[in-house]
Coordinates of C-alpha atoms in Angstrom, one line a residue:
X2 CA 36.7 260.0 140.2
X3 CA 34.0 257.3 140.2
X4 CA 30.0 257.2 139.4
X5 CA 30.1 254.7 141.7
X6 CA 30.5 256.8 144.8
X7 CA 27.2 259.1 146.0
X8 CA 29.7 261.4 147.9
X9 CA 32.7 262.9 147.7
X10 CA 35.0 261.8 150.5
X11 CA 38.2 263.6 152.1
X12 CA 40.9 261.5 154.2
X13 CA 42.8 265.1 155.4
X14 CA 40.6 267.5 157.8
X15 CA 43.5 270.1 156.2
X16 CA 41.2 270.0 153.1
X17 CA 38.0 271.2 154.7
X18 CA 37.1 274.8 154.6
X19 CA 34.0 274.3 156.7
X20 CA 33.3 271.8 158.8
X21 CA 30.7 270.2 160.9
X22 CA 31.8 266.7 163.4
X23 CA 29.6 264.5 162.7
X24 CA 29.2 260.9 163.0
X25 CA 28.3 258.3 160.2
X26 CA 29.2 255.1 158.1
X27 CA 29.9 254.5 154.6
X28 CA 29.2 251.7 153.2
X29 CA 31.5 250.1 150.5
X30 CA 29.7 247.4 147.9
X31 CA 30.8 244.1 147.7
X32 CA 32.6 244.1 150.8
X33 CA 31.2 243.6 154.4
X34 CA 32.6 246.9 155.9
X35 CA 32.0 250.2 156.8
X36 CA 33.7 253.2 157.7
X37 CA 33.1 255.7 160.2
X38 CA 32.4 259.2 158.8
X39 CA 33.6 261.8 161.4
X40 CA 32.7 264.8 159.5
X41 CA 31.2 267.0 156.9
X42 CA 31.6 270.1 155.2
X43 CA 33.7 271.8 152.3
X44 CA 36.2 271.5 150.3
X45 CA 37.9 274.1 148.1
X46 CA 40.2 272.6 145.7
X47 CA 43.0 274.9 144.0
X48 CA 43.3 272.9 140.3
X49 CA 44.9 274.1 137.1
X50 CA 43.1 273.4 133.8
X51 CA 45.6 272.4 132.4
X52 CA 49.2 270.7 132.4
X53 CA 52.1 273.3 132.7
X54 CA 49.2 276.8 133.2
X55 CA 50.0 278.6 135.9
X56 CA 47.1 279.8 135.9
X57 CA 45.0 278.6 138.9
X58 CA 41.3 277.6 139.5
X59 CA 38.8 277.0 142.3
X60 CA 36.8 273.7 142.4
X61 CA 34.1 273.8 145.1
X62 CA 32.5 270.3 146.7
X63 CA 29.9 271.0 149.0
X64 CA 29.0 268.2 151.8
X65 CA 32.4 265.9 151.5
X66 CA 32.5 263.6 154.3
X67 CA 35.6 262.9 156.1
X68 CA 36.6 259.7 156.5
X69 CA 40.1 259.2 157.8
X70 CA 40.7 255.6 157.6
X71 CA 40.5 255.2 153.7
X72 CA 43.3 255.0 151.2
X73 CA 42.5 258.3 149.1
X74 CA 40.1 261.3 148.5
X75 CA 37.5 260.1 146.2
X76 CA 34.6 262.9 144.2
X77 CA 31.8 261.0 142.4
X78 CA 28.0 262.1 141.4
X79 CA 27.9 264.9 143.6
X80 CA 29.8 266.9 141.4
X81 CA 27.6 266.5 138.3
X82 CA 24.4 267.6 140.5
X83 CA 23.2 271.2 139.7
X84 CA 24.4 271.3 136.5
X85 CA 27.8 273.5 137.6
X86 CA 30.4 271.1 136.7
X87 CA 30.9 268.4 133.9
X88 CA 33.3 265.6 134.1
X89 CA 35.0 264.6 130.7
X90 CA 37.6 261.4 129.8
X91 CA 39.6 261.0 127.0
X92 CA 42.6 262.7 125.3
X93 CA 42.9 266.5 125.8
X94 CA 46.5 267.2 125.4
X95 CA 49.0 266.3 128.3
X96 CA 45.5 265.5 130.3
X97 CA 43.3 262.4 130.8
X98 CA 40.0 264.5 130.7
X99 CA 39.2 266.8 133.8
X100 CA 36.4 268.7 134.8
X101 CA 34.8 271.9 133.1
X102 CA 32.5 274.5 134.3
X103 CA 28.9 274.7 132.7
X104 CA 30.5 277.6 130.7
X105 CA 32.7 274.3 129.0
X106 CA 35.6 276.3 130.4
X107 CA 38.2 273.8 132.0
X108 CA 38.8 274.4 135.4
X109 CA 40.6 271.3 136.6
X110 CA 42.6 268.1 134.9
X111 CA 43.3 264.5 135.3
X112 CA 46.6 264.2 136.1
X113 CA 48.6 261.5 133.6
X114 CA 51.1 261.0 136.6
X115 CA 48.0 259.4 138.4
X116 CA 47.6 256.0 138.4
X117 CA 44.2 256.3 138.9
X118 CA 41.7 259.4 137.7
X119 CA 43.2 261.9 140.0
X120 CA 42.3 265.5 139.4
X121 CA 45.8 267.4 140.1
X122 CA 45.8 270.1 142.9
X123 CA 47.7 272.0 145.2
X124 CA 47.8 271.6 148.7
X125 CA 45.6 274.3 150.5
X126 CA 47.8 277.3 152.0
X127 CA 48.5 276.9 156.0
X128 CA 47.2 273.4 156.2
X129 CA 48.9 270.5 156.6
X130 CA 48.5 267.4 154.6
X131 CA 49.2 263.7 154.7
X132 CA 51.2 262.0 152.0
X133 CA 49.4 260.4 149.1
X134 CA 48.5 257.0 149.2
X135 CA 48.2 256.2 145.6
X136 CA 51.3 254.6 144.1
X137 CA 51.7 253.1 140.5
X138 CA 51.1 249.0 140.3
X139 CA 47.8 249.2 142.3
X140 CA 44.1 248.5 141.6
X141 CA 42.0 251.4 142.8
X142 CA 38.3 251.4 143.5
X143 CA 36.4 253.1 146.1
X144 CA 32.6 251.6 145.5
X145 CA 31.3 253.7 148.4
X146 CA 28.0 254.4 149.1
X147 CA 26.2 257.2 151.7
X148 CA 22.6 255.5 152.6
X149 CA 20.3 257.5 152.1
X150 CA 19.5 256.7 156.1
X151 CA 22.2 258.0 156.8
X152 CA 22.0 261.4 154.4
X153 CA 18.6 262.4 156.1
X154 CA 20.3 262.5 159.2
X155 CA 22.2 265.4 158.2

């Protein structure tokens, strides 16, 4: 999770539950390279509000870009837009924060066995993943930015 990101990005086409090809760059700040977008579309994420519920949720991001070639799946500002979700940090029990409905119900958490702010989920039924790219001892930022050149296109 990062307010620095104007999209939410996928690495796995498995993730997407629609999906348009479509070609673009993101940019990332402070560096001098871009990546190629090769897609758009949907992604449903199964979460659980909490550590240890079984219970199981449904988090929806609407126009993720895939972009293969980067290190992990990244949400940012789009997911505040509307009004349906709310993103909290801090100390809720065995979670780091997470993200709650407008209702204030939780729906999904950050996971403390991240080393970053990674919401846990389950891998979507049928498709077939890659392995996660995040291990512990690392610095991760994704400073990403769609132009918004690039986000009239679509």
């Amino acid at each position: 999770m990062s307010f620095l990101i104007n999209s939410s990005v996928a690495i796995y086409r498995g993730w997407f539950t629609t999906y348009t090809p479509f070609q673009s760059t993101l940019e990332f700040w402070g560096t001098l390279s871009d990546e190629a977008v090769v897609g758009i579309g949907t992604v449903e994420l199964t979460t659980s509000p909490q550590p240890r519920s079984t219970e199981r949720n449904s988090l929806t991001l609407h126009d993720v870009l895939h972009v293969s070639t980067l290190s992990c799946n990244a949400f940012g500002q789009p997911i505040l837009k509307g009004g349906a979700y709310t993103v909290m940090f801090g100390e809720y029990g065995a979670a780091k924060g997470g993200v709650t409905e407008a209702s204030g119900r939780m729906v999904a958490y950050f996971d403390h066995e991240s080393p970053a702010f990674g919401l846990k989920v389950f891998e979507p039924t049928g498709r077939v993943l890659g392995p996660s790219m995040l291990g512990h001892g690392g610095f991760w930022l994704n400073d990403c930015h769609w132009s918004a050149g690039e986000r009239a296109r679509w």
